[in-house]
PDB file of C-alpha atoms in Angstrom:
ATOM      1  CA  UNK F   1       3.909  -8.863   9.198  1.00 33.00           C
ATOM      2  CA  UNK F   2       5.838  -9.251  12.464  1.00 33.00           C
ATOM      3  CA  UNK F   3       4.802 -10.466  15.880  1.00 34.00           C
ATOM      4  CA  UNK F   4       5.599  -8.699  19.160  1.00 42.00           C
ATOM      5  CA  UNK F   5       4.383  -9.760  22.581  1.00 46.00           C
ATOM      6  CA  UNK F   6       2.057 -12.260  20.882  1.00 46.00           C
ATOM      7  CA  UNK F   7       0.474  -9.464  18.824  1.00 51.00           C
ATOM      8  CA  UNK F   8       0.548  -9.661  15.027  1.00 54.00           C
ATOM      9  CA  UNK F   9       1.529  -6.394  13.408  1.00 69.00           C
ATOM     10  CA  UNK F  10       0.582  -5.610   9.823  1.00 83.00           C
ATOM     11  CA  UNK F  11       0.838  -2.092   8.384  1.00 88.00           C
ATOM     12  CA  UNK F  12      -2.035  -2.832   5.973  1.00 92.00           C
ATOM     13  CA  UNK F  13      -4.276  -3.734   8.902  1.00 93.00           C
ATOM     14  CA  UNK F  14      -3.180  -0.591  10.729  1.00 95.00           C
ATOM     15  CA  UNK F  15      -4.170   1.485   7.726  1.00 96.00           C
ATOM     16  CA  UNK F  16      -7.483  -0.322   7.438  1.00 96.00           C
ATOM     17  CA  UNK F  17      -8.358   0.375  11.077  1.00 96.00           C
ATOM     18  CA  UNK F  18      -7.357   4.006  10.595  1.00 97.00           C
ATOM     19  CA  UNK F  19      -9.403   4.294   7.419  1.00 97.00           C
ATOM     20  CA  UNK F  20     -12.479   2.686   8.987  1.00 97.00           C
ATOM     21  CA  UNK F  21     -12.247   5.084  11.928  1.00 98.00           C
ATOM     22  CA  UNK F  22     -12.156   8.018   9.506  1.00 98.00           C
ATOM     23  CA  UNK F  23     -15.138   6.670   7.588  1.00 97.00           C
ATOM     24  CA  UNK F  24     -17.325   5.836  10.585  1.00 97.00           C
ATOM     25  CA  UNK F  25     -16.734   9.143  12.342  1.00 98.00           C
ATOM     26  CA  UNK F  26     -16.703  11.389   9.286  1.00 97.00           C
ATOM     27  CA  UNK F  27     -13.071  12.470   9.473  1.00 97.00           C
ATOM     28  CA  UNK F  28     -12.109  14.737   6.604  1.00 94.00           C
ATOM     29  CA  UNK F  29      -8.824  14.513   4.720  1.00 92.00           C
ATOM     30  CA  UNK F  30      -7.205  17.080   6.959  1.00 96.00           C
ATOM     31  CA  UNK F  31      -3.555  18.036   6.787  1.00 97.00           C
ATOM     32  CA  UNK F  32      -1.345  16.194   7.822  1.00 96.00           C
ATOM     33  CA  UNK F  33      -3.339  12.941   8.060  1.00 97.00           C
ATOM     34  CA  UNK F  34      -2.188  11.662   4.672  1.00 96.00           C
ATOM     35  CA  UNK F  35       1.450  12.091   5.688  1.00 98.00           C
ATOM     36  CA  UNK F  36       0.753  10.234   8.930  1.00 98.00           C
ATOM     37  CA  UNK F  37      -0.855   7.388   6.981  1.00 97.00           C
ATOM     38  CA  UNK F  38       2.242   7.212   4.777  1.00 97.00           C
ATOM     39  CA  UNK F  39       4.329   7.029   7.937  1.00 97.00           C
ATOM     40  CA  UNK F  40       2.200   4.174   9.292  1.00 96.00           C
ATOM     41  CA  UNK F  41       2.363   2.320   5.982  1.00 95.00           C
ATOM     42  CA  UNK F  42       6.154   2.452   5.999  1.00 94.00           C
ATOM     43  CA  UNK F  43       6.449   0.847   9.459  1.00 92.00           C
ATOM     44  CA  UNK F  44       6.100  -2.830  10.287  1.00 88.00           C
ATOM     45  CA  UNK F  45       6.937  -2.296  13.974  1.00 89.00           C
ATOM     46  CA  UNK F  46       4.046  -0.315  15.435  1.00 94.00           C
ATOM     47  CA  UNK F  47       0.551  -0.597  16.845  1.00 94.00           C
ATOM     48  CA  UNK F  48      -2.185   1.953  16.163  1.00 96.00           C
ATOM     49  CA  UNK F  49      -4.472   3.934  18.448  1.00 97.00           C
ATOM     50  CA  UNK F  50      -7.583   5.605  17.046  1.00 98.00           C
ATOM     51  CA  UNK F  51      -8.978   8.313  19.306  1.00 98.00           C
ATOM     52  CA  UNK F  52     -12.043  10.472  19.810  1.00 98.00           C
ATOM     53  CA  UNK F  53     -12.283  13.705  21.769  1.00 98.00           C
ATOM     54  CA  UNK F  54     -15.649  14.618  23.284  1.00 98.00           C
ATOM     55  CA  UNK F  55     -16.416  18.178  24.391  1.00 97.00           C
ATOM     56  CA  UNK F  56     -20.060  18.537  25.388  1.00 96.00           C
ATOM     57  CA  UNK F  57     -21.947  17.490  22.247  1.00 95.00           C
ATOM     58  CA  UNK F  58     -18.968  17.976  19.911  1.00 97.00           C
ATOM     59  CA  UNK F  59     -16.905  15.076  18.586  1.00 98.00           C
ATOM     60  CA  UNK F  60     -13.395  15.392  17.192  1.00 98.00           C
ATOM     61  CA  UNK F  61     -12.108  12.114  15.767  1.00 98.00           C
ATOM     62  CA  UNK F  62      -9.088  13.106  13.642  1.00 98.00           C
ATOM     63  CA  UNK F  63      -6.675  11.830  16.282  1.00 98.00           C
ATOM     64  CA  UNK F  64      -4.314   8.914  15.834  1.00 98.00           C
ATOM     65  CA  UNK F  65      -1.082   7.617  17.285  1.00 98.00           C
ATOM     66  CA  UNK F  66       1.327   4.771  16.774  1.00 97.00           C
ATOM     67  CA  UNK F  67       3.425   2.999  19.372  1.00 97.00           C
ATOM     68  CA  UNK F  68       6.668   1.327  18.367  1.00 96.00           C
ATOM     69  CA  UNK F  69       6.994  -2.169  19.799  1.00 92.00           C
ATOM     70  CA  UNK F  70      10.781  -2.634  19.826  1.00 87.00           C
ATOM     71  CA  UNK F  71      12.274  -0.680  22.708  1.00 81.00           C
ATOM     72  CA  UNK F  72      15.833  -1.427  21.557  1.00 84.00           C
ATOM     73  CA  UNK F  73      15.454   0.956  18.592  1.00 93.00           C
ATOM     74  CA  UNK F  74      14.526   4.176  20.428  1.00 97.00           C
ATOM     75  CA  UNK F  75      17.141   6.327  18.703  1.00 97.00           C
ATOM     76  CA  UNK F  76      16.067   5.194  15.239  1.00 97.00           C
ATOM     77  CA  UNK F  77      12.391   5.575  16.146  1.00 97.00           C
ATOM     78  CA  UNK F  78      12.864   9.175  17.285  1.00 98.00           C
ATOM     79  CA  UNK F  79      14.810   9.865  14.106  1.00 97.00           C
ATOM     80  CA  UNK F  80      11.946   8.371  12.066  1.00 97.00           C
ATOM     81  CA  UNK F  81       9.404  10.495  13.956  1.00 98.00           C
ATOM     82  CA  UNK F  82      11.397  13.660  13.305  1.00 98.00           C
ATOM     83  CA  UNK F  83      11.708  12.711   9.643  1.00 98.00           C
ATOM     84  CA  UNK F  84       7.898  12.472   9.506  1.00 98.00           C
ATOM     85  CA  UNK F  85       7.664  15.868  11.232  1.00 98.00           C
ATOM     86  CA  UNK F  86      10.057  17.282   8.651  1.00 98.00           C
ATOM     87  CA  UNK F  87       7.767  16.166   5.839  1.00 98.00           C
ATOM     88  CA  UNK F  88       4.870  17.949   7.549  1.00 98.00           C
ATOM     89  CA  UNK F  89       7.025  21.100   7.710  1.00 97.00           C
ATOM     90  CA  UNK F  90       7.454  21.182   3.949  1.00 96.00           C
ATOM     91  CA  UNK F  91       4.194  23.069   3.732  1.00 96.00           C
ATOM     92  CA  UNK F  92       5.105  26.734   3.718  1.00 94.00           C
ATOM     93  CA  UNK F  93       2.801  27.850   6.527  1.00 94.00           C
ATOM     94  CA  UNK F  94       3.956  25.104   8.920  1.00 97.00           C
ATOM     95  CA  UNK F  95       6.600  25.796  11.536  1.00 96.00           C
ATOM     96  CA  UNK F  96       7.443  23.410  14.360  1.00 98.00           C
ATOM     97  CA  UNK F  97       9.248  24.461  17.528  1.00 98.00           C
ATOM     98  CA  UNK F  98      11.614  21.783  18.841  1.00 98.00           C
ATOM     99  CA  UNK F  99      13.070  23.797  21.729  1.00 98.00           C
ATOM    100  CA  UNK F 100      11.526  21.765  24.576  1.00 98.00           C
ATOM    101  CA  UNK F 101      12.488  18.466  22.954  1.00 98.00           C
ATOM    102  CA  UNK F 102      16.049  19.673  22.369  1.00 98.00           C
ATOM    103  CA  UNK F 103      16.363  20.826  25.975  1.00 98.00           C
ATOM    104  CA  UNK F 104      15.092  17.477  27.204  1.00 98.00           C
ATOM    105  CA  UNK F 105      17.370  15.363  25.028  1.00 98.00           C
ATOM    106  CA  UNK F 106      20.392  17.595  25.514  1.00 97.00           C
ATOM    107  CA  UNK F 107      23.797  16.140  24.706  1.00 95.00           C
ATOM    108  CA  UNK F 108      24.624  12.498  25.266  1.00 96.00           C
ATOM    109  CA  UNK F 109      21.078  11.257  25.816  1.00 98.00           C
ATOM    110  CA  UNK F 110      21.099   7.580  26.844  1.00 98.00           C
ATOM    111  CA  UNK F 111      18.582   5.888  24.545  1.00 97.00           C
ATOM    112  CA  UNK F 112      18.928   2.599  26.446  1.00 97.00           C
ATOM    113  CA  UNK F 113      16.839   4.255  29.186  1.00 98.00           C
ATOM    114  CA  UNK F 114      13.843   4.526  26.837  1.00 98.00           C
ATOM    115  CA  UNK F 115      11.190   1.795  27.052  1.00 97.00           C
ATOM    116  CA  UNK F 116       8.711   3.100  24.481  1.00 97.00           C
ATOM    117  CA  UNK F 117       8.311   5.737  21.773  1.00 98.00           C
ATOM    118  CA  UNK F 118       4.919   6.938  20.517  1.00 98.00           C
ATOM    119  CA  UNK F 119       4.036   9.371  17.728  1.00 98.00           C
ATOM    120  CA  UNK F 120       0.679  11.072  17.291  1.00 98.00           C
ATOM    121  CA  UNK F 121      -1.297  13.490  15.171  1.00 98.00           C
ATOM    122  CA  UNK F 122      -4.267  15.681  16.072  1.00 98.00           C
ATOM    123  CA  UNK F 123      -5.549  17.194  12.826  1.00 98.00           C
ATOM    124  CA  UNK F 124      -7.916  20.178  12.751  1.00 97.00           C
ATOM    125  CA  UNK F 125      -9.668  22.151  10.039  1.00 95.00           C
ATOM    126  CA  UNK F 126      -7.590  25.191  10.962  1.00 94.00           C
ATOM    127  CA  UNK F 127      -4.064  24.102  10.194  1.00 94.00           C
ATOM    128  CA  UNK F 128      -2.675  26.281  13.002  1.00 92.00           C
ATOM    129  CA  UNK F 129      -4.725  24.285  15.504  1.00 95.00           C
ATOM    130  CA  UNK F 130      -3.318  20.958  14.304  1.00 98.00           C
ATOM    131  CA  UNK F 131      -0.449  19.375  16.199  1.00 98.00           C
ATOM    132  CA  UNK F 132       1.983  16.503  16.161  1.00 98.00           C
ATOM    133  CA  UNK F 133       2.931  14.577  19.269  1.00 98.00           C
ATOM    134  CA  UNK F 134       6.007  12.685  20.411  1.00 98.00           C
ATOM    135  CA  UNK F 135       6.123  10.616  23.593  1.00 98.00           C
ATOM    136  CA  UNK F 136       9.329   9.328  25.176  1.00 98.00           C
ATOM    137  CA  UNK F 137       8.874   6.849  28.022  1.00 98.00           C
ATOM    138  CA  UNK F 138      11.953   6.676  30.246  1.00 98.00           C
ATOM    139  CA  UNK F 139      12.871   4.201  32.969  1.00 98.00           C
ATOM    140  CA  UNK F 140      15.553   4.506  35.650  1.00 98.00           C
ATOM    141  CA  UNK F 141      16.832   7.808  34.261  1.00 98.00           C
ATOM    142  CA  UNK F 142      16.729  10.218  37.242  1.00 98.00           C
ATOM    143  CA  UNK F 143      18.692  12.962  35.488  1.00 98.00           C
ATOM    144  CA  UNK F 144      16.200  13.230  32.637  1.00 98.00           C
ATOM    145  CA  UNK F 145      13.263  12.847  35.008  1.00 98.00           C
ATOM    146  CA  UNK F 146      14.458  15.987  36.751  1.00 98.00           C
ATOM    147  CA  UNK F 147      15.046  17.723  33.414  1.00 98.00           C
ATOM    148  CA  UNK F 148      11.472  16.945  32.384  1.00 98.00           C
ATOM    149  CA  UNK F 149      10.093  18.259  35.673  1.00 98.00           C
ATOM    150  CA  UNK F 150      12.130  21.443  35.336  1.00 97.00           C
ATOM    151  CA  UNK F 151      10.705  22.002  31.845  1.00 97.00           C
ATOM    152  CA  UNK F 152       7.092  21.146  32.727  1.00 96.00           C
ATOM    153  CA  UNK F 153       6.904  22.763  36.168  1.00 94.00           C
ATOM    154  CA  UNK F 154       7.412  21.108  39.530  1.00 94.00           C
ATOM    155  CA  UNK F 155       4.576  20.359  41.937  1.00 93.00           C
ATOM    156  CA  UNK F 156       4.012  18.426  45.125  1.00 95.00           C
ATOM    157  CA  UNK F 157       1.241  16.367  43.525  1.00 95.00           C
ATOM    158  CA  UNK F 158       3.531  15.331  40.690  1.00 96.00           C
ATOM    159  CA  UNK F 159       6.239  14.270  43.117  1.00 97.00           C
ATOM    160  CA  UNK F 160       3.774  12.281  45.196  1.00 97.00           C
ATOM    161  CA  UNK F 161       2.698  10.275  42.162  1.00 97.00           C
ATOM    162  CA  UNK F 162       6.208   9.244  41.137  1.00 98.00           C
ATOM    163  CA  UNK F 163       5.926   5.827  42.775  1.00 97.00           C
ATOM    164  CA  UNK F 164       8.335   4.031  40.420  1.00 98.00           C
ATOM    165  CA  UNK F 165      11.317   4.820  38.208  1.00 96.00           C
ATOM    166  CA  UNK F 166       9.289   5.425  35.054  1.00 98.00           C
ATOM    167  CA  UNK F 167       7.977   8.615  33.484  1.00 98.00           C
ATOM    168  CA  UNK F 168       6.204   9.179  30.180  1.00 98.00           C
ATOM    169  CA  UNK F 169       7.234  12.544  28.713  1.00 98.00           C
ATOM    170  CA  UNK F 170       5.010  13.997  25.990  1.00 98.00           C
ATOM    171  CA  UNK F 171       5.771  16.834  23.577  1.00 98.00           C
ATOM    172  CA  UNK F 172       3.131  18.746  21.604  1.00 98.00           C
ATOM    173  CA  UNK F 173       4.124  20.526  18.394  1.00 98.00           C
ATOM    174  CA  UNK F 174       1.420  22.790  16.975  1.00 98.00           C
ATOM    175  CA  UNK F 175       1.896  23.534  13.298  1.00 98.00           C
ATOM    176  CA  UNK F 176       2.044  27.278  14.022  1.00 97.00           C
ATOM    177  CA  UNK F 177       5.134  26.972  16.241  1.00 97.00           C
ATOM    178  CA  UNK F 178       3.542  26.634  19.669  1.00 97.00           C
ATOM    179  CA  UNK F 179       4.822  23.806  21.827  1.00 97.00           C
ATOM    180  CA  UNK F 180       4.181  22.221  25.210  1.00 97.00           C
ATOM    181  CA  UNK F 181       5.422  19.409  27.419  1.00 97.00           C
ATOM    182  CA  UNK F 182       3.276  17.097  29.540  1.00 97.00           C
ATOM    183  CA  UNK F 183       4.380  14.528  32.110  1.00 98.00           C
ATOM    184  CA  UNK F 184       2.536  11.299  32.828  1.00 98.00           C
ATOM    185  CA  UNK F 185       3.384   9.405  36.024  1.00 98.00           C
ATOM    186  CA  UNK F 186       2.150   5.838  35.632  1.00 98.00           C
ATOM    187  CA  UNK F 187       0.804   3.660  38.445  1.00 98.00           C
ATOM    188  CA  UNK F 188      -0.222   0.002  38.058  1.00 98.00           C
ATOM    189  CA  UNK F 189      -3.008  -1.773  39.932  1.00 97.00           C
ATOM    190  CA  UNK F 190      -0.381  -3.767  41.817  1.00 97.00           C
ATOM    191  CA  UNK F 191       1.263  -0.544  42.952  1.00 98.00           C
ATOM    192  CA  UNK F 192      -1.903   1.173  44.154  1.00 96.00           C
ATOM    193  CA  UNK F 193      -2.715  -1.849  46.287  1.00 95.00           C
ATOM    194  CA  UNK F 194       0.226  -0.826  48.480  1.00 97.00           C
ATOM    195  CA  UNK F 195      -0.842   1.157  51.523  1.00 97.00           C
ATOM    196  CA  UNK F 196       1.699   3.928  50.978  1.00 96.00           C
ATOM    197  CA  UNK F 197       0.702   4.424  47.318  1.00 97.00           C
ATOM    198  CA  UNK F 198      -3.005   4.356  48.151  1.00 96.00           C
ATOM    199  CA  UNK F 199      -2.399   7.075  50.753  1.00 96.00           C
ATOM    200  CA  UNK F 200      -0.675   9.198  48.116  1.00 97.00           C
ATOM    201  CA  UNK F 201      -3.570   8.749  45.715  1.00 97.00           C
ATOM    202  CA  UNK F 202      -6.045   9.668  48.451  1.00 96.00           C
ATOM    203  CA  UNK F 203      -4.049  12.820  49.134  1.00 96.00           C
ATOM    204  CA  UNK F 204      -4.032  13.909  45.498  1.00 95.00           C
ATOM    205  CA  UNK F 205      -7.371  12.740  44.054  1.00 95.00           C
ATOM    206  CA  UNK F 206     -11.051  13.079  44.838  1.00 93.00           C
ATOM    207  CA  UNK F 207     -13.253  10.079  45.771  1.00 94.00           C
ATOM    208  CA  UNK F 208     -14.953  10.018  42.321  1.00 93.00           C
ATOM    209  CA  UNK F 209     -11.555   9.580  40.664  1.00 94.00           C
ATOM    210  CA  UNK F 210     -10.488   6.866  43.076  1.00 95.00           C
ATOM    211  CA  UNK F 211     -13.693   4.902  42.544  1.00 94.00           C
ATOM    212  CA  UNK F 212     -12.894   4.409  38.861  1.00 96.00           C
ATOM    213  CA  UNK F 213      -9.659   2.624  39.736  1.00 96.00           C
ATOM    214  CA  UNK F 214     -11.590  -0.534  40.597  1.00 94.00           C
ATOM    215  CA  UNK F 215     -12.272  -0.991  36.881  1.00 96.00           C
ATOM    216  CA  UNK F 216      -8.704  -0.316  35.717  1.00 98.00           C
ATOM    217  CA  UNK F 217      -5.345  -2.053  35.572  1.00 98.00           C
ATOM    218  CA  UNK F 218      -3.294   1.115  35.159  1.00 98.00           C
ATOM    219  CA  UNK F 219      -3.562   4.851  35.798  1.00 98.00           C
ATOM    220  CA  UNK F 220      -1.630   7.689  34.198  1.00 98.00           C
ATOM    221  CA  UNK F 221      -1.881  11.292  35.286  1.00 98.00           C
ATOM    222  CA  UNK F 222      -1.168  14.146  32.897  1.00 97.00           C
ATOM    223  CA  UNK F 223       0.558  17.215  34.311  1.00 96.00           C
ATOM    224  CA  UNK F 224       0.947  20.230  32.037  1.00 92.00           C
ATOM    225  CA  UNK F 225       0.999  23.972  32.527  1.00 86.00           C
ATOM    226  CA  UNK F 226      -1.352  24.116  29.517  1.00 81.00           C
ATOM    227  CA  UNK F 227      -4.091  22.242  31.433  1.00 81.00           C
ATOM    228  CA  UNK F 228      -6.297  23.831  34.057  1.00 79.00           C
ATOM    229  CA  UNK F 229      -6.917  20.459  35.705  1.00 82.00           C
ATOM    230  CA  UNK F 230      -4.992  17.235  36.144  1.00 90.00           C
ATOM    231  CA  UNK F 231      -5.969  14.755  33.448  1.00 96.00           C
ATOM    232  CA  UNK F 232      -6.513  11.142  34.512  1.00 98.00           C
ATOM    233  CA  UNK F 233      -5.888   8.359  31.993  1.00 98.00           C
ATOM    234  CA  UNK F 234      -7.772   5.213  32.979  1.00 98.00           C
ATOM    235  CA  UNK F 235      -6.664   1.927  31.363  1.00 98.00           C
ATOM    236  CA  UNK F 236      -9.905  -0.040  31.408  1.00 98.00           C
ATOM    237  CA  UNK F 237     -10.130  -3.715  32.354  1.00 98.00           C
ATOM    238  CA  UNK F 238     -13.449  -4.144  30.524  1.00 96.00           C
ATOM    239  CA  UNK F 239     -13.664  -1.336  27.925  1.00 96.00           C
ATOM    240  CA  UNK F 240     -17.395  -1.368  27.194  1.00 95.00           C
ATOM    241  CA  UNK F 241     -18.408  -1.700  30.844  1.00 96.00           C
ATOM    242  CA  UNK F 242     -16.122   1.181  31.752  1.00 97.00           C
ATOM    243  CA  UNK F 243     -17.633   3.432  29.065  1.00 97.00           C
ATOM    244  CA  UNK F 244     -21.208   2.503  29.975  1.00 95.00           C
ATOM    245  CA  UNK F 245     -20.573   3.440  33.599  1.00 95.00           C
ATOM    246  CA  UNK F 246     -19.464   6.955  32.638  1.00 96.00           C
ATOM    247  CA  UNK F 247     -23.012   7.959  31.743  1.00 95.00           C
ATOM    248  CA  UNK F 248     -21.986   9.880  28.613  1.00 97.00           C
ATOM    249  CA  UNK F 249     -24.292   9.124  25.677  1.00 97.00           C
ATOM    250  CA  UNK F 250     -21.863  10.192  22.957  1.00 98.00           C
ATOM    251  CA  UNK F 251     -19.105   8.049  24.472  1.00 98.00           C
ATOM    252  CA  UNK F 252     -21.466   5.055  24.514  1.00 97.00           C
ATOM    253  CA  UNK F 253     -22.342   5.610  20.861  1.00 97.00           C
ATOM    254  CA  UNK F 254     -18.652   5.675  19.928  1.00 98.00           C
ATOM    255  CA  UNK F 255     -18.071   2.497  21.880  1.00 98.00           C
ATOM    256  CA  UNK F 256     -21.036   0.842  20.160  1.00 97.00           C
ATOM    257  CA  UNK F 257     -18.837   0.743  17.055  1.00 97.00           C
ATOM    258  CA  UNK F 258     -15.615  -0.297  18.766  1.00 97.00           C
ATOM    259  CA  UNK F 259     -17.103  -3.095  20.832  1.00 95.00           C
ATOM    260  CA  UNK F 260     -17.382  -5.025  17.560  1.00 93.00           C
ATOM    261  CA  UNK F 261     -13.775  -4.326  16.550  1.00 94.00           C
ATOM    262  CA  UNK F 262     -10.571  -6.158  17.562  1.00 93.00           C
ATOM    263  CA  UNK F 263      -9.801  -3.759  20.422  1.00 94.00           C
ATOM    264  CA  UNK F 264      -6.691  -4.662  22.406  1.00 94.00           C
ATOM    265  CA  UNK F 265      -6.942  -1.799  24.889  1.00 97.00           C
ATOM    266  CA  UNK F 266      -8.966   1.273  25.791  1.00 98.00           C
ATOM    267  CA  UNK F 267      -7.650   4.306  27.629  1.00 98.00           C
ATOM    268  CA  UNK F 268     -10.126   6.997  28.699  1.00 98.00           C
ATOM    269  CA  UNK F 269      -8.799  10.372  29.780  1.00 98.00           C
ATOM    270  CA  UNK F 270     -10.961  12.607  31.953  1.00 98.00           C
ATOM    271  CA  UNK F 271     -10.098  15.966  33.555  1.00 96.00           C
ATOM    272  CA  UNK F 272     -10.485  15.662  37.301  1.00 93.00           C
ATOM    273  CA  UNK F 273     -12.665  18.772  37.203  1.00 93.00           C
ATOM    274  CA  UNK F 274     -15.242  16.737  35.236  1.00 95.00           C
ATOM    275  CA  UNK F 275     -15.279  14.044  37.896  1.00 94.00           C
ATOM    276  CA  UNK F 276     -15.767  16.658  40.598  1.00 92.00           C
ATOM    277  CA  UNK F 277     -18.640  18.209  38.645  1.00 91.00           C
ATOM    278  CA  UNK F 278     -20.506  14.893  38.765  1.00 85.00           C
ATOM    279  CA  UNK F 279     -21.306  14.874  35.040  1.00 92.00           C
ATOM    280  CA  UNK F 280     -18.624  13.905  32.555  1.00 96.00           C
ATOM    281  CA  UNK F 281     -19.002  16.112  29.496  1.00 97.00           C
ATOM    282  CA  UNK F 282     -15.341  16.214  28.378  1.00 97.00           C
ATOM    283  CA  UNK F 283     -13.236  13.111  27.785  1.00 98.00           C
ATOM    284  CA  UNK F 284     -10.955  11.403  25.314  1.00 98.00           C
ATOM    285  CA  UNK F 285     -11.125   7.765  24.225  1.00 98.00           C
ATOM    286  CA  UNK F 286      -8.071   5.950  22.841  1.00 98.00           C
ATOM    287  CA  UNK F 287      -8.708   2.583  21.199  1.00 98.00           C
ATOM    288  CA  UNK F 288      -5.751   0.311  20.576  1.00 97.00           C
ATOM    289  CA  UNK F 289      -6.656  -1.958  17.656  1.00 92.00           C
TER     290      UNK F 289
END
């Protein structure tokens, strides 16, 4: 066990939380979950997220991620993630496409500009619909910020929401060779209290989206050419209160389990189109335990 930022980290506990999530929500032993669990077991430097995806009345709960806690080891952490990906690729029908990641990293990437690495898995019954995820959070690295924007697609809204020097860059690797990149500008509550930042948010987002900020300490916005709508990631101050206020029965039933667990954080992602529709039927819930 190690301790980081006053949080005790124990790979056995991580596996227990993961296993309980699978049991409670009926997650099958889908490929490549076992390999991900082996990856988690081998690390004593990560925290676990267990996630649920809601689409109307359908629940998909075979979604997990780990976040490394030591930002000084970014190069080794990316190497470890790619080693895990390589093990997934040993299955004959699996093919991962690293082109976007390679173009982003390029030659001479400065790993000291990375503040966090995250690795995820989204397992599906159809192996070709399953995907692995790698997130690289950069700070004060304008060259790679521009590289990421060039790869993901530029937009005025994206530029308006870059209110600091940080950018979370996410890569999706489907097991059938498809890939995608998504960018996540991040804005803290302290930042959106500034008049200029609040004006930017008002320009980009609808009133229903802005109202939810009162119950959050951080906002991330997902930009991807694969998404029809901007995706808003709300970091909830009071997880259960936030979920209850969404008015989604399935989300409340999921939270009924997690409100009795040692939850350190909850992030809820909602397409802005759902907020505009006035009834939230599609959302994701990420529980940090």
